[in-house]
């Protein structure tokens, strides 16, 4: 990777939507929207709610399915000069396996990020990510068919995230990313109704950062594979904190909605920090937290 800064799935479209604002090839990697075997309409509206220092979403993995991705989206994005990584979701092990094997054939996609942690779909995603057995089972099955870099995205909605991280490492993951959104809820007191159509939704943004940082620190100590940190990164200082806690790379999600140029500002800010402190490379700050 040219730098450790990536965009988080579901917050940066397919990358091309942002090319009017920035040179997207400067970003270290773009993780595209959650992709499933079959088309998904997503959840009914309303599916967004603002919260103090964050937001709740219940988009529900709206996408046109992997075949549409291969035929219509891949040809448009395959020549973007950075790593394009596909986030893969499913509601059954077989769905994950079939989707991953189709994407395995795409020459310009060097990795997938397996989403076993989406809290916003009734049957899928998170169900696999909240038990060690479920997580290991799906990762093992995908590992059989997916030959390139396999990143597994972990759910924070668990008691001990290190247990799940160890299970996916045992299943054959090359790398873990964390965190996905935290399960939350908003109520409109005047209407005495939930704000989101799904009642509960996934919380993200600045407010989740301390939780994400703690989990990244714990997981980085628990596994040997690289850790990608995300959750509430709003600026370069936040990104550096995740790297000090042990993240090899980071992703930026909700912050893209506030400032579409944030990724480049974070890249420049990390370089500035390295220079100010006399470090030659980001490798010198990964896991460098002194406790
Ligand atoms: C609107 C929205 C859509 C998202 N869609 C996905 C998705 O399709 N797949 C996935 O793994 N994570 C998805 N996420 C979770 C983010 O990738 C990220 O894990 C989370 O928002 C925490 O990072 P942040 O605080 O920087 O946003 C979504 C988040 C938001 C806000």
PDB file of C-alpha atoms and ligand atoms in Angstrom:
ATOM      1  CA  UNK A   1       0.000   0.000   0.000  1.00  0.00           C
ATOM      2  CA  UNK A   2       1.199   3.521  -0.740  1.00  0.00           C
ATOM      3  CA  UNK A   3      -0.015   4.676   2.685  1.00  0.00           C
ATOM      4  CA  UNK A   4      -2.026   3.205   5.582  1.00  0.00           C
ATOM      5  CA  UNK A   5      -5.228   5.210   5.013  1.00  0.00           C
ATOM      6  CA  UNK A   6      -8.313   3.495   3.587  1.00  0.00           C
ATOM      7  CA  UNK A   7     -11.989   4.321   3.362  1.00  0.00           C
ATOM      8  CA  UNK A   8     -14.554   2.299   5.331  1.00  0.00           C
ATOM      9  CA  UNK A   9     -17.197   0.276   3.540  1.00  0.00           C
ATOM     10  CA  UNK A  10     -20.562   1.953   3.041  1.00  0.00           C
ATOM     11  CA  UNK A  11     -19.221   5.460   3.557  1.00  0.00           C
ATOM     12  CA  UNK A  12     -17.366   6.098   0.291  1.00  0.00           C
ATOM     13  CA  UNK A  13     -19.601   4.467  -2.331  1.00  0.00           C
ATOM     14  CA  UNK A  14     -17.437   2.920  -5.047  1.00  0.00           C
ATOM     15  CA  UNK A  15     -14.828   5.666  -4.758  1.00  0.00           C
ATOM     16  CA  UNK A  16     -15.739   7.327  -8.051  1.00  0.00           C
ATOM     17  CA  UNK A  17     -18.447   9.433  -6.308  1.00  0.00           C
ATOM     18  CA  UNK A  18     -15.616  11.297  -4.560  1.00  0.00           C
ATOM     19  CA  UNK A  19     -13.410  11.913  -7.586  1.00  0.00           C
ATOM     20  CA  UNK A  20     -14.882  15.415  -8.095  1.00  0.00           C
ATOM     21  CA  UNK A  21     -13.488  16.390  -4.706  1.00  0.00           C
ATOM     22  CA  UNK A  22     -10.117  14.669  -4.487  1.00  0.00           C
ATOM     23  CA  UNK A  23      -7.552  12.613  -6.379  1.00  0.00           C
ATOM     24  CA  UNK A  24      -8.803   9.268  -5.063  1.00  0.00           C
ATOM     25  CA  UNK A  25      -5.691   7.453  -6.299  1.00  0.00           C
ATOM     26  CA  UNK A  26      -3.781   9.080  -3.409  1.00  0.00           C
ATOM     27  CA  UNK A  27      -5.779   7.007  -0.890  1.00  0.00           C
ATOM     28  CA  UNK A  28      -4.074   3.806   0.327  1.00  0.00           C
ATOM     29  CA  UNK A  29      -7.142   1.653  -0.329  1.00  0.00           C
ATOM     30  CA  UNK A  30     -10.843   1.997  -1.038  1.00  0.00           C
ATOM     31  CA  UNK A  31     -13.205  -0.517   0.547  1.00  0.00           C
ATOM     32  CA  UNK A  32     -16.344  -0.415  -1.540  1.00  0.00           C
ATOM     33  CA  UNK A  33     -19.950  -0.830  -0.424  1.00  0.00           C
ATOM     34  CA  UNK A  34     -21.134  -4.081   1.113  1.00  0.00           C
ATOM     35  CA  UNK A  35     -21.778  -6.589  -1.679  1.00  0.00           C
ATOM     36  CA  UNK A  36     -24.057  -9.618  -1.380  1.00  0.00           C
ATOM     37  CA  UNK A  37     -24.766 -12.564  -3.674  1.00  0.00           C
ATOM     38  CA  UNK A  38     -28.242 -11.300  -4.529  1.00  0.00           C
ATOM     39  CA  UNK A  39     -29.606  -7.781  -4.885  1.00  0.00           C
ATOM     40  CA  UNK A  40     -30.838  -6.195  -1.638  1.00  0.00           C
ATOM     41  CA  UNK A  41     -33.276  -3.289  -1.355  1.00  0.00           C
ATOM     42  CA  UNK A  42     -32.017  -2.378   2.111  1.00  0.00           C
ATOM     43  CA  UNK A  43     -34.281  -1.347   4.992  1.00  0.00           C
ATOM     44  CA  UNK A  44     -37.250   1.054   4.736  1.00  0.00           C
ATOM     45  CA  UNK A  45     -36.700   4.764   5.532  1.00  0.00           C
ATOM     46  CA  UNK A  46     -35.944   6.430   7.887  1.00  0.00           C
ATOM     47  CA  UNK A  47     -32.599   4.690   8.207  1.00  0.00           C
ATOM     48  CA  UNK A  48     -30.303   7.427   9.466  1.00  0.00           C
ATOM     49  CA  UNK A  49     -30.343   9.398  12.708  1.00  0.00           C
ATOM     50  CA  UNK A  50     -27.869  11.929  13.999  1.00  0.00           C
ATOM     51  CA  UNK A  51     -26.616  11.430  17.572  1.00  0.00           C
ATOM     52  CA  UNK A  52     -24.310  13.559  19.736  1.00  0.00           C
ATOM     53  CA  UNK A  53     -20.886  13.192  18.058  1.00  0.00           C
ATOM     54  CA  UNK A  54     -22.041  10.393  15.789  1.00  0.00           C
ATOM     55  CA  UNK A  55     -24.815   8.799  13.811  1.00  0.00           C
ATOM     56  CA  UNK A  56     -27.016   5.723  13.649  1.00  0.00           C
ATOM     57  CA  UNK A  57     -27.644   3.952  10.358  1.00  0.00           C
ATOM     58  CA  UNK A  58     -29.798   1.073   9.293  1.00  0.00           C
ATOM     59  CA  UNK A  59     -29.109   1.020   5.548  1.00  0.00           C
ATOM     60  CA  UNK A  60     -29.245  -2.785   5.573  1.00  0.00           C
ATOM     61  CA  UNK A  61     -26.647  -3.574   2.885  1.00  0.00           C
ATOM     62  CA  UNK A  62     -28.547  -2.085  -0.044  1.00  0.00           C
ATOM     63  CA  UNK A  63     -26.732  -3.148  -3.224  1.00  0.00           C
ATOM     64  CA  UNK A  64     -27.434  -4.668  -6.614  1.00  0.00           C
ATOM     65  CA  UNK A  65     -25.659  -7.960  -5.981  1.00  0.00           C
ATOM     66  CA  UNK A  66     -22.278  -9.360  -6.972  1.00  0.00           C
ATOM     67  CA  UNK A  67     -23.164 -10.092 -10.622  1.00  0.00           C
ATOM     68  CA  UNK A  68     -24.137  -6.460 -11.175  1.00  0.00           C
ATOM     69  CA  UNK A  69     -20.891  -5.456  -9.467  1.00  0.00           C
ATOM     70  CA  UNK A  70     -18.859  -7.660 -11.817  1.00  0.00           C
ATOM     71  CA  UNK A  71     -20.673  -6.564 -15.001  1.00  0.00           C
ATOM     72  CA  UNK A  72     -21.323  -2.882 -14.381  1.00  0.00           C
ATOM     73  CA  UNK A  73     -19.248  -1.461 -11.538  1.00  0.00           C
ATOM     74  CA  UNK A  74     -15.940  -3.342 -11.758  1.00  0.00           C
ATOM     75  CA  UNK A  75     -15.242  -2.176 -15.354  1.00  0.00           C
ATOM     76  CA  UNK A  76     -15.696   1.447 -14.214  1.00  0.00           C
ATOM     77  CA  UNK A  77     -13.436   1.261 -11.149  1.00  0.00           C
ATOM     78  CA  UNK A  78     -10.839  -1.376 -11.998  1.00  0.00           C
ATOM     79  CA  UNK A  79      -8.297   1.136 -13.279  1.00  0.00           C
ATOM     80  CA  UNK A  80      -8.360   3.444 -10.273  1.00  0.00           C
ATOM     81  CA  UNK A  81      -4.722   3.569  -9.204  1.00  0.00           C
ATOM     82  CA  UNK A  82      -5.142   2.276  -5.680  1.00  0.00           C
ATOM     83  CA  UNK A  83      -6.250  -0.954  -4.007  1.00  0.00           C
ATOM     84  CA  UNK A  84      -9.961  -1.523  -4.519  1.00  0.00           C
ATOM     85  CA  UNK A  85     -11.228  -3.959  -1.902  1.00  0.00           C
ATOM     86  CA  UNK A  86     -14.720  -5.442  -1.925  1.00  0.00           C
ATOM     87  CA  UNK A  87     -16.681  -5.756   1.319  1.00  0.00           C
ATOM     88  CA  UNK A  88     -18.583  -9.053   1.185  1.00  0.00           C
ATOM     89  CA  UNK A  89     -21.703  -9.792   3.213  1.00  0.00           C
ATOM     90  CA  UNK A  90     -24.156 -12.660   3.332  1.00  0.00           C
ATOM     91  CA  UNK A  91     -26.900 -14.387   5.289  1.00  0.00           C
ATOM     92  CA  UNK A  92     -25.565 -17.936   4.924  1.00  0.00           C
ATOM     93  CA  UNK A  93     -22.088 -19.458   4.675  1.00  0.00           C
ATOM     94  CA  UNK A  94     -22.815 -20.547   1.091  1.00  0.00           C
ATOM     95  CA  UNK A  95     -23.640 -16.936   0.108  1.00  0.00           C
ATOM     96  CA  UNK A  96     -20.299 -15.710   1.416  1.00  0.00           C
ATOM     97  CA  UNK A  97     -18.456 -18.534  -0.340  1.00  0.00           C
ATOM     98  CA  UNK A  98     -20.143 -17.985  -3.709  1.00  0.00           C
ATOM     99  CA  UNK A  99     -19.694 -14.216  -3.603  1.00  0.00           C
ATOM    100  CA  UNK A 100     -16.037 -14.544  -2.598  1.00  0.00           C
ATOM    101  CA  UNK A 101     -15.302 -17.078  -5.332  1.00  0.00           C
ATOM    102  CA  UNK A 102     -16.800 -14.765  -7.967  1.00  0.00           C
ATOM    103  CA  UNK A 103     -14.698 -11.833  -6.750  1.00  0.00           C
ATOM    104  CA  UNK A 104     -11.603 -14.047  -6.630  1.00  0.00           C
ATOM    105  CA  UNK A 105     -11.662 -13.987 -10.441  1.00  0.00           C
ATOM    106  CA  UNK A 106     -11.417 -10.184 -10.681  1.00  0.00           C
ATOM    107  CA  UNK A 107      -7.784  -9.440 -11.473  1.00  0.00           C
ATOM    108  CA  UNK A 108      -7.746  -5.878 -10.139  1.00  0.00           C
ATOM    109  CA  UNK A 109      -9.313  -6.668  -6.764  1.00  0.00           C
ATOM    110  CA  UNK A 110      -6.422  -7.665  -4.468  1.00  0.00           C
ATOM    111  CA  UNK A 111      -8.503  -8.380  -1.346  1.00  0.00           C
ATOM    112  CA  UNK A 112     -11.938  -8.803   0.147  1.00  0.00           C
ATOM    113  CA  UNK A 113     -13.169  -7.654   3.513  1.00  0.00           C
ATOM    114  CA  UNK A 114     -15.570 -10.207   4.940  1.00  0.00           C
ATOM    115  CA  UNK A 115     -18.323  -8.441   6.839  1.00  0.00           C
ATOM    116  CA  UNK A 116     -19.373 -10.830   9.585  1.00  0.00           C
ATOM    117  CA  UNK A 117     -20.469  -7.920  11.700  1.00  0.00           C
ATOM    118  CA  UNK A 118     -23.366  -5.976  10.163  1.00  0.00           C
ATOM    119  CA  UNK A 119     -25.955  -5.251  12.861  1.00  0.00           C
ATOM    120  CA  UNK A 120     -28.578  -4.000  10.402  1.00  0.00           C
ATOM    121  CA  UNK A 121     -29.775  -7.060   8.571  1.00  0.00           C
ATOM    122  CA  UNK A 122     -32.203  -9.481  10.117  1.00  0.00           C
ATOM    123  CA  UNK A 123     -30.584 -12.737   9.199  1.00  0.00           C
ATOM    124  CA  UNK A 124     -27.047 -12.105   8.375  1.00  0.00           C
ATOM    125  CA  UNK A 125     -23.734 -10.657   9.029  1.00  0.00           C
ATOM    126  CA  UNK A 126     -23.536 -10.155  12.711  1.00  0.00           C
ATOM    127  CA  UNK A 127     -24.953 -13.596  13.512  1.00  0.00           C
ATOM    128  CA  UNK A 128     -21.636 -15.062  12.322  1.00  0.00           C
ATOM    129  CA  UNK A 129     -19.481 -12.463  13.991  1.00  0.00           C
ATOM    130  CA  UNK A 130     -20.727 -12.833  17.547  1.00  0.00           C
ATOM    131  CA  UNK A 131     -19.646 -16.400  18.250  1.00  0.00           C
ATOM    132  CA  UNK A 132     -16.163 -17.842  17.789  1.00  0.00           C
ATOM    133  CA  UNK A 133     -17.601 -20.947  16.162  1.00  0.00           C
ATOM    134  CA  UNK A 134     -19.725 -19.035  13.649  1.00  0.00           C
ATOM    135  CA  UNK A 135     -16.853 -16.701  12.807  1.00  0.00           C
ATOM    136  CA  UNK A 136     -14.324 -19.478  12.302  1.00  0.00           C
ATOM    137  CA  UNK A 137     -16.768 -21.531  10.233  1.00  0.00           C
ATOM    138  CA  UNK A 138     -17.488 -18.797   7.708  1.00  0.00           C
ATOM    139  CA  UNK A 139     -13.831 -17.739   7.439  1.00  0.00           C
ATOM    140  CA  UNK A 140     -12.678 -21.334   6.903  1.00  0.00           C
ATOM    141  CA  UNK A 141     -15.245 -21.869   4.166  1.00  0.00           C
ATOM    142  CA  UNK A 142     -14.322 -18.651   2.352  1.00  0.00           C
ATOM    143  CA  UNK A 143     -10.598 -19.412   2.727  1.00  0.00           C
ATOM    144  CA  UNK A 144     -11.119 -22.555   0.629  1.00  0.00           C
ATOM    145  CA  UNK A 145     -12.208 -20.519  -2.404  1.00  0.00           C
ATOM    146  CA  UNK A 146     -10.641 -17.103  -1.919  1.00  0.00           C
ATOM    147  CA  UNK A 147      -6.959 -17.063  -2.816  1.00  0.00           C
ATOM    148  CA  UNK A 148      -5.995 -13.429  -2.319  1.00  0.00           C
ATOM    149  CA  UNK A 149      -5.860 -11.271   0.823  1.00  0.00           C
ATOM    150  CA  UNK A 150      -8.711 -12.090   3.169  1.00  0.00           C
ATOM    151  CA  UNK A 151      -9.582  -9.357   5.666  1.00  0.00           C
ATOM    152  CA  UNK A 152     -12.269 -10.181   8.237  1.00  0.00           C
ATOM    153  CA  UNK A 153     -14.239  -7.324   9.783  1.00  0.00           C
ATOM    154  CA  UNK A 154     -15.163  -7.839  13.417  1.00  0.00           C
ATOM    155  CA  UNK A 155     -18.224  -6.817  15.376  1.00  0.00           C
ATOM    156  CA  UNK A 156     -17.830  -4.794  18.570  1.00  0.00           C
ATOM    157  CA  UNK A 157     -21.171  -6.167  19.807  1.00  0.00           C
ATOM    158  CA  UNK A 158     -19.526  -8.990  21.751  1.00  0.00           C
ATOM    159  CA  UNK A 159     -18.236  -9.567  25.268  1.00  0.00           C
ATOM    160  CA  UNK A 160     -14.669 -10.469  24.303  1.00  0.00           C
ATOM    161  CA  UNK A 161     -13.556  -9.389  20.842  1.00  0.00           C
ATOM    162  CA  UNK A 162     -10.144 -11.063  21.235  1.00  0.00           C
ATOM    163  CA  UNK A 163     -11.840 -14.469  21.265  1.00  0.00           C
ATOM    164  CA  UNK A 164     -13.482 -13.789  17.897  1.00  0.00           C
ATOM    165  CA  UNK A 165     -10.236 -12.360  16.503  1.00  0.00           C
ATOM    166  CA  UNK A 166      -8.358 -15.529  17.466  1.00  0.00           C
ATOM    167  CA  UNK A 167     -11.078 -17.664  15.893  1.00  0.00           C
ATOM    168  CA  UNK A 168     -10.893 -15.884  12.531  1.00  0.00           C
ATOM    169  CA  UNK A 169      -7.092 -16.051  12.622  1.00  0.00           C
ATOM    170  CA  UNK A 170      -7.398 -19.821  13.163  1.00  0.00           C
ATOM    171  CA  UNK A 171      -9.883 -19.961  10.270  1.00  0.00           C
ATOM    172  CA  UNK A 172      -7.308 -18.540   7.878  1.00  0.00           C
ATOM    173  CA  UNK A 173      -7.841 -14.761   7.843  1.00  0.00           C
ATOM    174  CA  UNK A 174      -4.828 -12.752   6.627  1.00  0.00           C
ATOM    175  CA  UNK A 175      -5.867  -9.707   8.573  1.00  0.00           C
ATOM    176  CA  UNK A 176      -8.690  -8.359  10.761  1.00  0.00           C
ATOM    177  CA  UNK A 177     -10.420  -4.996  10.616  1.00  0.00           C
ATOM    178  CA  UNK A 178     -12.375  -3.504  13.502  1.00  0.00           C
ATOM    179  CA  UNK A 179     -14.758  -2.100  14.476  1.00  0.00           C
ATOM    180  CA  UNK A 180     -18.052  -2.281  12.651  1.00  0.00           C
ATOM    181  CA  UNK A 181     -20.881  -0.230  14.138  1.00  0.00           C
ATOM    182  CA  UNK A 182     -22.171  -0.587  17.702  1.00  0.00           C
ATOM    183  CA  UNK A 183     -25.800  -1.508  18.147  1.00  0.00           C
ATOM    184  CA  UNK A 184     -27.766   1.588  19.218  1.00  0.00           C
ATOM    185  CA  UNK A 185     -31.224   3.141  19.219  1.00  0.00           C
ATOM    186  CA  UNK A 186     -32.969   6.511  18.958  1.00  0.00           C
ATOM    187  CA  UNK A 187     -36.484   7.492  20.099  1.00  0.00           C
ATOM    188  CA  UNK A 188     -38.693  10.407  19.029  1.00  0.00           C
ATOM    189  CA  UNK A 189     -40.387  11.218  22.346  1.00  0.00           C
ATOM    190  CA  UNK A 190     -43.036  13.513  20.775  1.00  0.00           C
ATOM    191  CA  UNK A 191     -44.245  10.741  18.501  1.00  0.00           C
ATOM    192  CA  UNK A 192     -43.472   8.012  21.030  1.00  0.00           C
ATOM    193  CA  UNK A 193     -41.894   6.114  18.129  1.00  0.00           C
ATOM    194  CA  UNK A 194     -38.411   4.862  17.266  1.00  0.00           C
ATOM    195  CA  UNK A 195     -36.539   7.151  14.857  1.00  0.00           C
ATOM    196  CA  UNK A 196     -35.272   4.285  12.667  1.00  0.00           C
ATOM    197  CA  UNK A 197     -37.647   1.982  10.791  1.00  0.00           C
ATOM    198  CA  UNK A 198     -35.677  -0.963  12.162  1.00  0.00           C
ATOM    199  CA  UNK A 199     -35.871   0.418  15.738  1.00  0.00           C
ATOM    200  CA  UNK A 200     -32.174  -0.316  16.366  1.00  0.00           C
ATOM    201  CA  UNK A 201     -29.238   0.639  14.142  1.00  0.00           C
ATOM    202  CA  UNK A 202     -25.466   0.840  13.911  1.00  0.00           C
ATOM    203  CA  UNK A 203     -23.701   3.652  15.722  1.00  0.00           C
ATOM    204  CA  UNK A 204     -20.573   5.233  14.235  1.00  0.00           C
ATOM    205  CA  UNK A 205     -18.580   8.456  14.322  1.00  0.00           C
ATOM    206  CA  UNK A 206     -16.430  10.296  16.863  1.00  0.00           C
ATOM    207  CA  UNK A 207     -18.416   9.008  19.857  1.00  0.00           C
ATOM    208  CA  UNK A 208     -17.362   5.382  19.263  1.00  0.00           C
ATOM    209  CA  UNK A 209     -13.625   6.067  19.077  1.00  0.00           C
ATOM    210  CA  UNK A 210     -12.628   5.198  22.665  1.00  0.00           C
ATOM    211  CA  UNK A 211     -14.363   1.821  22.363  1.00  0.00           C
ATOM    212  CA  UNK A 212     -12.790   1.107  18.973  1.00  0.00           C
ATOM    213  CA  UNK A 213      -9.353   2.141  20.201  1.00  0.00           C
ATOM    214  CA  UNK A 214      -9.622  -0.154  23.228  1.00  0.00           C
ATOM    215  CA  UNK A 215     -10.668  -3.079  21.054  1.00  0.00           C
ATOM    216  CA  UNK A 216      -7.877  -2.509  18.521  1.00  0.00           C
ATOM    217  CA  UNK A 217      -5.342  -2.416  21.350  1.00  0.00           C
ATOM    218  CA  UNK A 218      -6.706  -5.670  22.812  1.00  0.00           C
ATOM    219  CA  UNK A 219      -6.883  -7.472  19.456  1.00  0.00           C
ATOM    220  CA  UNK A 220      -3.418  -6.322  18.343  1.00  0.00           C
ATOM    221  CA  UNK A 221      -1.998  -8.053  21.413  1.00  0.00           C
ATOM    222  CA  UNK A 222      -4.106 -11.188  20.906  1.00  0.00           C
ATOM    223  CA  UNK A 223      -3.330 -12.103  17.263  1.00  0.00           C
ATOM    224  CA  UNK A 224      -0.264 -12.309  15.025  1.00  0.00           C
ATOM    225  CA  UNK A 225      -1.977 -11.135  11.830  1.00  0.00           C
ATOM    226  CA  UNK A 226      -2.178  -7.409  11.018  1.00  0.00           C
ATOM    227  CA  UNK A 227      -4.993  -5.310  12.437  1.00  0.00           C
ATOM    228  CA  UNK A 228      -6.790  -2.538  10.543  1.00  0.00           C
ATOM    229  CA  UNK A 229      -8.276  -0.004  12.956  1.00  0.00           C
ATOM    230  CA  UNK A 230     -11.419   2.062  12.480  1.00  0.00           C
ATOM    231  CA  UNK A 231     -14.246   3.618  14.379  1.00  0.00           C
ATOM    232  CA  UNK A 232     -14.590   7.338  14.937  1.00  0.00           C
ATOM    233  CA  UNK A 233     -11.415   8.447  13.171  1.00  0.00           C
ATOM    234  CA  UNK A 234     -12.060  12.118  12.364  1.00  0.00           C
ATOM    235  CA  UNK A 235      -8.520  13.448  11.843  1.00  0.00           C
ATOM    236  CA  UNK A 236      -4.838  12.494  11.605  1.00  0.00           C
ATOM    237  CA  UNK A 237      -4.353  12.516  15.361  1.00  0.00           C
ATOM    238  CA  UNK A 238      -7.092   9.913  15.775  1.00  0.00           C
ATOM    239  CA  UNK A 239      -5.486   7.787  13.046  1.00  0.00           C
ATOM    240  CA  UNK A 240      -2.091   7.961  14.764  1.00  0.00           C
ATOM    241  CA  UNK A 241      -3.658   6.890  18.072  1.00  0.00           C
ATOM    242  CA  UNK A 242      -4.992   3.728  16.379  1.00  0.00           C
ATOM    243  CA  UNK A 243      -1.549   2.995  14.940  1.00  0.00           C
ATOM    244  CA  UNK A 244       0.119   3.478  18.320  1.00  0.00           C
ATOM    245  CA  UNK A 245      -2.456   1.027  19.734  1.00  0.00           C
ATOM    246  CA  UNK A 246      -1.282  -1.543  17.175  1.00  0.00           C
ATOM    247  CA  UNK A 247      -3.164  -0.911  13.919  1.00  0.00           C
ATOM    248  CA  UNK A 248      -1.053  -1.456  10.796  1.00  0.00           C
ATOM    249  CA  UNK A 249      -3.523   0.576   8.749  1.00  0.00           C
ATOM    250  CA  UNK A 250      -6.722   2.524   9.394  1.00  0.00           C
ATOM    251  CA  UNK A 251     -10.062   3.227   7.729  1.00  0.00           C
ATOM    252  CA  UNK A 252     -12.116   6.395   7.702  1.00  0.00           C
ATOM    253  CA  UNK A 253     -15.922   6.106   7.641  1.00  0.00           C
ATOM    254  CA  UNK A 254     -18.420   8.646   8.960  1.00  0.00           C
ATOM    255  CA  UNK A 255     -15.877  11.486   8.663  1.00  0.00           C
ATOM    256  CA  UNK A 256     -16.208  11.257   4.850  1.00  0.00           C
ATOM    257  CA  UNK A 257     -19.798  12.545   5.185  1.00  0.00           C
ATOM    258  CA  UNK A 258     -18.575  15.654   7.011  1.00  0.00           C
ATOM    259  CA  UNK A 259     -15.518  16.367   4.859  1.00  0.00           C
ATOM    260  CA  UNK A 260     -15.089  14.545   1.537  1.00  0.00           C
ATOM    261  CA  UNK A 261     -11.401  15.500   1.497  1.00  0.00           C
ATOM    262  CA  UNK A 262     -10.659  14.048   4.961  1.00  0.00           C
ATOM    263  CA  UNK A 263      -8.674  11.040   3.701  1.00  0.00           C
ATOM    264  CA  UNK A 264      -6.013  13.234   2.098  1.00  0.00           C
ATOM    265  CA  UNK A 265      -5.848  15.475   5.165  1.00  0.00           C
ATOM    266  CA  UNK A 266      -5.239  12.392   7.328  1.00  0.00           C
ATOM    267  CA  UNK A 267      -2.485  11.127   4.971  1.00  0.00           C
ATOM    268  CA  UNK A 268      -0.760  14.526   5.097  1.00  0.00           C
ATOM    269  CA  UNK A 269      -1.247  14.758   8.873  1.00  0.00           C
ATOM    270  CA  UNK A 270       0.362  11.360   9.460  1.00  0.00           C
ATOM    271  CA  UNK A 271       3.375  12.386   7.352  1.00  0.00           C
ATOM    272  CA  UNK A 272       3.638  15.625   9.259  1.00  0.00           C
ATOM    273  CA  UNK A 273       3.598  13.727  12.602  1.00  0.00           C
ATOM    274  CA  UNK A 274       6.319  11.324  11.389  1.00  0.00           C
ATOM    275  CA  UNK A 275       8.497  14.228  10.310  1.00  0.00           C
ATOM    276  CA  UNK A 276       7.991  16.196  13.537  1.00  0.00           C
ATOM    277  CA  UNK A 277       8.954  13.177  15.624  1.00  0.00           C
ATOM    278  CA  UNK A 278      11.856  12.083  13.408  1.00  0.00           C
ATOM    279  CA  UNK A 279      10.343   8.743  12.343  1.00  0.00           C
ATOM    280  CA  UNK A 280      11.371   7.394   8.944  1.00  0.00           C
ATOM    281  CA  UNK A 281       8.267   5.286   8.375  1.00  0.00           C
ATOM    282  CA  UNK A 282       4.859   4.477   9.835  1.00  0.00           C
ATOM    283  CA  UNK A 283       6.285   1.106  10.869  1.00  0.00           C
ATOM    284  CA  UNK A 284       8.010   2.905  13.708  1.00  0.00           C
ATOM    285  CA  UNK A 285       4.716   3.977  15.298  1.00  0.00           C
ATOM    286  CA  UNK A 286       2.708   0.758  14.869  1.00  0.00           C
ATOM    287  CA  UNK A 287       2.118  -0.645  18.361  1.00  0.00           C
ATOM    288  CA  UNK A 288       4.574   1.895  19.807  1.00  0.00           C
ATOM    289  CA  UNK A 289       2.273   2.809  22.696  1.00  0.00           C
ATOM    290  CA  UNK A 290       4.163   2.785  25.980  1.00  0.00           C
ATOM    291  CA  UNK A 291       2.068   1.531  28.905  1.00  0.00           C
TER     292      UNK A 291
HETATM  293  C1  LIG B   1     -24.016   4.652   6.247  1.00  0.00           C
HETATM  294  C2  LIG B   1     -23.107   3.531   6.628  1.00  0.00           C
HETATM  295  C3  LIG B   1     -23.071   2.365   5.859  1.00  0.00           C
HETATM  296  C4  LIG B   1     -22.211   1.306   6.206  1.00  0.00           C
HETATM  297  N1  LIG B   1     -22.175   0.177   5.429  1.00  0.00           N
HETATM  298  C5  LIG B   1     -21.301  -0.820   5.733  1.00  0.00           C
HETATM  299  C6  LIG B   1     -21.191  -1.967   4.899  1.00  0.00           C
HETATM  300  O1  LIG B   1     -21.859  -2.089   3.860  1.00  0.00           O
HETATM  301  N2  LIG B   1     -20.317  -2.950   5.264  1.00  0.00           N
HETATM  302  C7  LIG B   1     -19.535  -2.840   6.395  1.00  0.00           C
HETATM  303  O2  LIG B   1     -18.751  -3.752   6.695  1.00  0.00           O
HETATM  304  N3  LIG B   1     -19.608  -1.737   7.186  1.00  0.00           N
HETATM  305  C8  LIG B   1     -20.467  -0.740   6.879  1.00  0.00           C
HETATM  306  N4  LIG B   1     -20.529   0.376   7.679  1.00  0.00           N
HETATM  307  C9  LIG B   1     -19.649   0.464   8.870  1.00  0.00           C
HETATM  308  C10 LIG B   1     -18.384   1.294   8.571  1.00  0.00           C
HETATM  309  O3  LIG B   1     -17.635   0.732   7.521  1.00  0.00           O
HETATM  310  C11 LIG B   1     -17.513   1.421   9.830  1.00  0.00           C
HETATM  311  O4  LIG B   1     -17.151   0.129  10.285  1.00  0.00           O
HETATM  312  C12 LIG B   1     -18.206   2.146  10.978  1.00  0.00           C
HETATM  313  O5  LIG B   1     -19.013   3.192  10.492  1.00  0.00           O
HETATM  314  C13 LIG B   1     -17.223   2.684  12.028  1.00  0.00           C
HETATM  315  O6  LIG B   1     -16.322   3.614  11.460  1.00  0.00           O
HETATM  316  P1  LIG B   1     -16.573   5.224  11.495  1.00  0.00           P
HETATM  317  O7  LIG B   1     -16.908   5.579  12.926  1.00  0.00           O
HETATM  318  O8  LIG B   1     -15.296   5.826  11.001  1.00  0.00           O
HETATM  319  O9  LIG B   1     -17.730   5.498  10.588  1.00  0.00           O
HETATM  320  C14 LIG B   1     -21.380   1.425   7.348  1.00  0.00           C
HETATM  321  C15 LIG B   1     -21.403   2.612   8.103  1.00  0.00           C
HETATM  322  C16 LIG B   1     -22.246   3.666   7.768  1.00  0.00           C
HETATM  323  C17 LIG B   1     -22.230   4.916   8.598  1.00  0.00           C
END
